[in-house]
Structure formats: structure tokens, C-alpha cells
PDB file of C-alpha atoms in Angstrom:
ATOM      1  CA  MET A   7     -18.709  25.867   7.908  1.00 45.00           C
ATOM      2  CA  ASP A   8     -16.491  28.408   6.190  1.00 55.00           C
ATOM      3  CA  LEU A   9     -14.014  27.052   3.699  1.00 62.00           C
ATOM      4  CA  THR A  10     -10.529  27.199   5.118  1.00 79.00           C
ATOM      5  CA  GLY A  11      -7.212  25.898   3.923  1.00 91.00           C
ATOM      6  CA  HIS A  12      -5.054  26.551   0.899  1.00 95.00           C
ATOM      7  CA  SER A  13      -5.899  25.535  -2.651  1.00 96.00           C
ATOM      8  CA  THR A  14      -3.248  24.286  -5.073  1.00 97.00           C
ATOM      9  CA  ASP A  15      -4.757  24.029  -8.554  1.00 96.00           C
ATOM     10  CA  PHE A  16      -3.876  21.726 -11.437  1.00 95.00           C
ATOM     11  CA  THR A  17      -5.045  20.849 -14.924  1.00 94.00           C
ATOM     12  CA  VAL A  18      -4.335  17.168 -15.427  1.00 94.00           C
ATOM     13  CA  ASP A  19      -4.782  14.614 -18.152  1.00 93.00           C
ATOM     14  CA  ALA A  20      -7.238  11.736 -18.266  1.00 90.00           C
ATOM     15  CA  SER A  21      -4.978   9.613 -16.009  1.00 92.00           C
ATOM     16  CA  LEU A  22      -6.446  11.282 -12.886  1.00 94.00           C
ATOM     17  CA  PRO A  23      -8.495   8.226 -11.790  1.00 93.00           C
ATOM     18  CA  GLU A  24      -5.392   5.983 -11.715  1.00 93.00           C
ATOM     19  CA  ALA A  25      -3.237   8.696 -10.160  1.00 95.00           C
ATOM     20  CA  MET A  26      -5.861   9.139  -7.444  1.00 94.00           C
ATOM     21  CA  ARG A  27      -5.675   5.418  -6.643  1.00 92.00           C
ATOM     22  CA  ARG A  28      -1.935   5.832  -6.081  1.00 93.00           C
ATOM     23  CA  PHE A  29      -2.596   8.992  -4.045  1.00 95.00           C
ATOM     24  CA  VAL A  30      -5.055   7.085  -1.836  1.00 94.00           C
ATOM     25  CA  ALA A  31      -2.404   4.372  -1.317  1.00 92.00           C
ATOM     26  CA  ARG A  32       0.077   7.021  -0.180  1.00 94.00           C
ATOM     27  CA  ALA A  33      -2.510   8.523   2.171  1.00 95.00           C
ATOM     28  CA  ARG A  34      -3.221   5.079   3.637  1.00 93.00           C
ATOM     29  CA  ARG A  35       0.483   4.642   4.422  1.00 93.00           C
ATOM     30  CA  ARG A  36       0.396   7.994   6.243  1.00 94.00           C
ATOM     31  CA  TRP A  37      -2.855   7.127   8.040  1.00 95.00           C
ATOM     32  CA  PRO A  38      -3.682   3.403   8.401  1.00 93.00           C
ATOM     33  CA  ARG A  39      -7.226   4.298   9.597  1.00 93.00           C
ATOM     34  CA  LEU A  40      -7.765   6.548   6.555  1.00 94.00           C
ATOM     35  CA  LEU A  41     -11.265   7.893   5.993  1.00 94.00           C
ATOM     36  CA  LEU A  42     -12.253   8.948   2.484  1.00 94.00           C
ATOM     37  CA  SER A  43     -15.244  11.266   2.454  1.00 91.00           C
ATOM     38  CA  GLY A  44     -16.017  10.186   6.014  1.00 90.00           C
ATOM     39  CA  GLU A  45     -15.981   6.434   5.305  1.00 91.00           C
ATOM     40  CA  PRO A  46     -13.258   3.823   5.899  1.00 91.00           C
ATOM     41  CA  ALA A  47     -11.117   3.627   2.774  1.00 87.00           C
ATOM     42  CA  ALA A  48     -11.596   0.605   0.563  1.00 77.00           C
ATOM     43  CA  HIS A  49      -8.481  -1.316  -0.434  1.00 73.00           C
ATOM     44  CA  GLU A  50      -6.659   0.586  -3.195  1.00 68.00           C
ATOM     45  CA  ALA A  51      -7.388  -2.154  -5.725  1.00 68.00           C
ATOM     46  CA  ASP A  52     -11.127  -1.716  -5.076  1.00 76.00           C
ATOM     47  CA  TRP A  53     -11.256   2.075  -4.752  1.00 84.00           C
ATOM     48  CA  ARG A  54     -12.524   4.087  -7.703  1.00 86.00           C
ATOM     49  CA  LEU A  55     -12.660   7.841  -8.171  1.00 87.00           C
ATOM     50  CA  PRO A  56     -16.347   8.782  -8.034  1.00 83.00           C
ATOM     51  CA  GLU A  57     -17.508  10.241 -11.343  1.00 79.00           C
ATOM     52  CA  PRO A  58     -18.782  13.760 -10.707  1.00 70.00           C
ATOM     53  CA  ASP A  59     -22.084  15.017 -12.038  1.00 67.00           C
ATOM     54  CA  ASP A  60     -21.666  16.891 -15.330  1.00 63.00           C
ATOM     55  CA  HIS A  61     -22.558  20.195 -13.670  1.00 64.00           C
ATOM     56  CA  TYR A  62     -20.721  19.809 -10.367  1.00 65.00           C
ATOM     57  CA  SER A  63     -17.266  19.012  -9.101  1.00 78.00           C
ATOM     58  CA  GLY A  64     -16.463  15.761  -7.400  1.00 90.00           C
ATOM     59  CA  ILE A  65     -14.789  15.815  -4.014  1.00 92.00           C
ATOM     60  CA  VAL A  66     -12.818  13.288  -1.993  1.00 94.00           C
ATOM     61  CA  THR A  67     -11.969  14.267   1.581  1.00 94.00           C
ATOM     62  CA  PHE A  68      -9.107  12.659   3.513  1.00 96.00           C
ATOM     63  CA  SER A  69      -8.746  12.325   7.279  1.00 95.00           C
ATOM     64  CA  SER A  70      -6.736  10.098   9.596  1.00 94.00           C
ATOM     65  CA  GLY A  71      -9.808   8.681  11.322  1.00 92.00           C
ATOM     66  CA  PRO A  72     -12.990   9.656  13.164  1.00 93.00           C
ATOM     67  CA  GLU A  73     -11.162  12.036  15.508  1.00 92.00           C
ATOM     68  CA  MET A  74      -9.763  14.073  12.616  1.00 93.00           C
ATOM     69  CA  ASP A  75     -13.131  13.966  10.876  1.00 90.00           C
ATOM     70  CA  ASP A  76     -14.676  15.516  14.004  1.00 90.00           C
ATOM     71  CA  PHE A  77     -11.794  18.032  14.135  1.00 89.00           C
ATOM     72  CA  TRP A  78     -12.514  18.964  10.494  1.00 88.00           C
ATOM     73  CA  GLU A  79     -16.203  19.555  11.266  1.00 87.00           C
ATOM     74  CA  GLU A  80     -15.237  22.012  13.993  1.00 87.00           C
ATOM     75  CA  ASN A  81     -12.048  23.610  12.626  1.00 85.00           C
ATOM     76  CA  GLY A  82     -12.162  23.139   8.853  1.00 85.00           C
ATOM     77  CA  TYR A  83      -8.968  22.442   6.959  1.00 88.00           C
ATOM     78  CA  ALA A  84      -6.535  23.237   9.760  1.00 88.00           C
ATOM     79  CA  LEU A  85      -3.554  21.579  11.401  1.00 91.00           C
ATOM     80  CA  ASP A  86      -4.235  19.647  14.590  1.00 91.00           C
ATOM     81  CA  ASP A  87      -1.888  19.260  17.567  1.00 91.00           C
ATOM     82  CA  SER A  88       0.134  16.643  15.667  1.00 92.00           C
ATOM     83  CA  GLY A  89       0.870  19.110  12.843  1.00 93.00           C
ATOM     84  CA  GLN A  90      -1.372  17.246  10.404  1.00 95.00           C
ATOM     85  CA  GLY A  91      -4.857  17.942   9.162  1.00 94.00           C
ATOM     86  CA  PRO A  92      -7.605  16.901   6.808  1.00 95.00           C
ATOM     87  CA  PHE A  93      -7.313  17.646   3.120  1.00 96.00           C
ATOM     88  CA  ALA A  94      -9.485  17.249   0.036  1.00 95.00           C
ATOM     89  CA  VAL A  95      -9.325  16.874  -3.716  1.00 96.00           C
ATOM     90  CA  PHE A  96     -11.973  18.705  -5.747  1.00 94.00           C
ATOM     91  CA  TYR A  97     -12.084  17.634  -9.395  1.00 94.00           C
ATOM     92  CA  ARG A  98     -14.131  18.030 -12.510  1.00 92.00           C
ATOM     93  CA  ARG A  99     -13.826  16.123 -15.771  1.00 90.00           C
ATOM     94  CA  ARG A 100     -13.758  18.367 -18.806  1.00 89.00           C
ATOM     95  CA  THR A 101     -14.215  17.524 -22.453  1.00 87.00           C
ATOM     96  CA  GLY A 102     -13.654  19.866 -25.312  1.00 87.00           C
ATOM     97  CA  PRO A 103     -10.622  21.639 -26.577  1.00 90.00           C
ATOM     98  CA  LEU A 104      -8.046  23.084 -24.222  1.00 91.00           C
ATOM     99  CA  HIS A 105      -5.330  25.101 -25.890  1.00 92.00           C
ATOM    100  CA  ALA A 106      -2.412  26.773 -24.160  1.00 91.00           C
ATOM    101  CA  THR A 107      -0.146  28.843 -26.360  1.00 92.00           C
ATOM    102  CA  THR A 108       3.099  28.136 -24.491  1.00 92.00           C
ATOM    103  CA  ILE A 109       4.177  25.456 -22.046  1.00 92.00           C
ATOM    104  CA  SER A 110       6.780  26.696 -19.601  1.00 92.00           C
ATOM    105  CA  GLY A 111       8.227  25.870 -16.211  1.00 91.00           C
ATOM    106  CA  ILE A 112       8.566  22.132 -16.803  1.00 89.00           C
ATOM    107  CA  ARG A 113       9.829  20.114 -13.849  1.00 85.00           C
ATOM    108  CA  THR A 114      11.266  16.723 -14.703  1.00 85.00           C
ATOM    109  CA  ASP A 115      14.476  14.774 -14.226  1.00 84.00           C
ATOM    110  CA  ASP A 116      14.719  14.196 -17.975  1.00 88.00           C
ATOM    111  CA  PRO A 117      16.427  17.122 -19.750  1.00 89.00           C
ATOM    112  CA  GLY A 118      15.309  15.678 -23.086  1.00 92.00           C
ATOM    113  CA  VAL A 119      11.676  16.178 -22.099  1.00 90.00           C
ATOM    114  CA  VAL A 120      12.351  19.779 -21.122  1.00 91.00           C
ATOM    115  CA  GLN A 121      14.081  20.420 -24.440  1.00 91.00           C
ATOM    116  CA  ALA A 122      11.303  18.728 -26.431  1.00 94.00           C
ATOM    117  CA  VAL A 123       8.340  20.334 -24.633  1.00 93.00           C
ATOM    118  CA  GLU A 124       9.376  23.728 -23.217  1.00 92.00           C
ATOM    119  CA  GLY A 125       7.853  26.497 -25.342  1.00 93.00           C
ATOM    120  CA  THR A 126       5.498  24.229 -27.301  1.00 95.00           C
ATOM    121  CA  CYS A 127       1.704  24.557 -27.457  1.00 93.00           C
ATOM    122  CA  LEU A 128      -0.679  22.347 -25.494  1.00 91.00           C
ATOM    123  CA  LEU A 129      -3.771  20.738 -26.998  1.00 92.00           C
ATOM    124  CA  MET A 130      -6.007  18.482 -24.918  1.00 91.00           C
ATOM    125  CA  ALA A 131      -9.500  17.158 -25.536  1.00 91.00           C
ATOM    126  CA  GLU A 132     -10.129  15.360 -22.237  1.00 90.00           C
ATOM    127  CA  TYR A 133      -8.735  16.564 -18.932  1.00 93.00           C
ATOM    128  CA  TYR A 134      -9.592  17.344 -15.332  1.00 93.00           C
ATOM    129  CA  THR A 135      -9.402  20.534 -13.351  1.00 94.00           C
ATOM    130  CA  VAL A 136      -8.243  19.702  -9.837  1.00 95.00           C
ATOM    131  CA  SER A 137      -7.916  21.684  -6.619  1.00 96.00           C
ATOM    132  CA  LEU A 138      -6.038  20.134  -3.723  1.00 97.00           C
ATOM    133  CA  LEU A 139      -7.142  21.825  -0.506  1.00 96.00           C
ATOM    134  CA  THR A 140      -4.554  21.493   2.273  1.00 97.00           C
ATOM    135  CA  PRO A 141      -4.604  22.915   5.802  1.00 96.00           C
ATOM    136  CA  GLU A 142      -1.889  25.494   5.105  1.00 95.00           C
ATOM    137  CA  ASP A 143       0.145  26.971   2.265  1.00 96.00           C
ATOM    138  CA  PRO A 144       2.537  24.233   1.093  1.00 97.00           C
ATOM    139  CA  ALA A 145       5.281  26.853   0.720  1.00 97.00           C
ATOM    140  CA  ALA A 146       5.190  27.383   4.489  1.00 97.00           C
ATOM    141  CA  ASP A 147       3.901  24.115   5.964  1.00 97.00           C
ATOM    142  CA  PRO A 148       5.770  20.779   5.699  1.00 97.00           C
ATOM    143  CA  PHE A 149       2.642  18.627   6.082  1.00 97.00           C
ATOM    144  CA  SER A 150       0.763  20.476   3.326  1.00 97.00           C
ATOM    145  CA  ALA A 151       3.867  20.368   1.110  1.00 98.00           C
ATOM    146  CA  ALA A 152       4.095  16.586   1.620  1.00 97.00           C
ATOM    147  CA  VAL A 153       0.451  16.174   0.564  1.00 98.00           C
ATOM    148  CA  VAL A 154       1.034  18.208  -2.614  1.00 97.00           C
ATOM    149  CA  ASP A 155       4.207  16.196  -3.323  1.00 96.00           C
ATOM    150  CA  ASP A 156       2.228  12.971  -2.875  1.00 97.00           C
ATOM    151  CA  LEU A 157      -0.397  14.092  -5.387  1.00 97.00           C
ATOM    152  CA  VAL A 158       2.195  15.202  -7.936  1.00 95.00           C
ATOM    153  CA  GLY A 159       4.193  11.993  -7.395  1.00 94.00           C
ATOM    154  CA  SER A 160       1.054   9.906  -7.918  1.00 94.00           C
ATOM    155  CA  PHE A 161       1.102  10.828 -11.602  1.00 92.00           C
ATOM    156  CA  ASP A 162       4.321   8.849 -12.089  1.00 85.00           C
ATOM    157  CA  ALA A 163       3.023   5.345 -12.749  1.00 75.00           C
ATOM    158  CA  SER A 164       6.585   3.971 -12.775  1.00 68.00           C
ATOM    159  CA  VAL A 165       7.051   4.781  -9.068  1.00 63.00           C
ATOM    160  CA  LYS A 166       5.601   2.239  -6.669  1.00 59.00           C
ATOM    161  CA  SER A 167       3.085   4.089  -4.505  1.00 52.00           C
TER     162      SER A 167
END
């Protein structure tokens, strides 16, 4: 199958495994019969992000149930008749220095954070590279935008998922 869909890419801190648990909980609310990588989703408390091999990315696929899984096999990451579609998170754990010379474009409700962080340097020793593959470009598709918003929102541990 050809890869389809739209990739939104992130570099995230070591909290990805916990954020992904919250993301799975949000997906389960959207789709009560949620399949993760083709299997019925375990309860959020029991689900763990699979650790990828050192040389390969990990992947978690999301679909609403067997029908969408079959749809994905035939159509790839595309919207179905309901305006929804399968999506996936590709991730890879990285260790070693990451240095960005300038942080910019901060989005937060706390102006103090913007003032304290905007324009500073970034240093990280453990992080993940993440690609969220949605059926369409989130800038043009409400379903894909909601999936991206759910992933971003899953990094806020203070918000109940």
C-alpha cells in the first residue's frame, strides 16, 4: 500500500509515553471500539507505548473498529463516508544532545512562559521524534485538526483526558 495522509511532525520530551496514554483515552472516547495497531485497545491504565527497536521507529495505528481497519487496508489514511479515518503515530526515542539556537512561536495561555522562554536556546538529552499521520491536512480538515489537537492536548497532564 502507498503511504497516504498528512504528516504533522513534532519533537517532544521524555513524557511521550504518558502523553500517549492520555491520547489513547481521548481516542477511545471518540471510538468506543478503538483498535490500536489492529487489536482491541487495552484499558488506558494497562496500555503502554511499545518501545521501538533502536534502529527503527515505533508505530501505533488507530481505527474505530474492524470496518475502519479494512477501509485503511484498501484506502490508506483517508476519510470514510462519516468524515473520519484511521490515523497513526510514528515515534522514535532519541538520546544524545539536541540543541536549537532559538525557541520561537510559543503557544501557551501563560504570558509569563512566553516571556521566559521565547528566544532562548533549547538543550535536550532525551526526546522523541514523532510524526502524526492523519487522513488530510489539519489546516483543511476538521477531523484531522481534532486529532492533532488531541495529541497536543495530551501533553497537558493537568487536563483530565
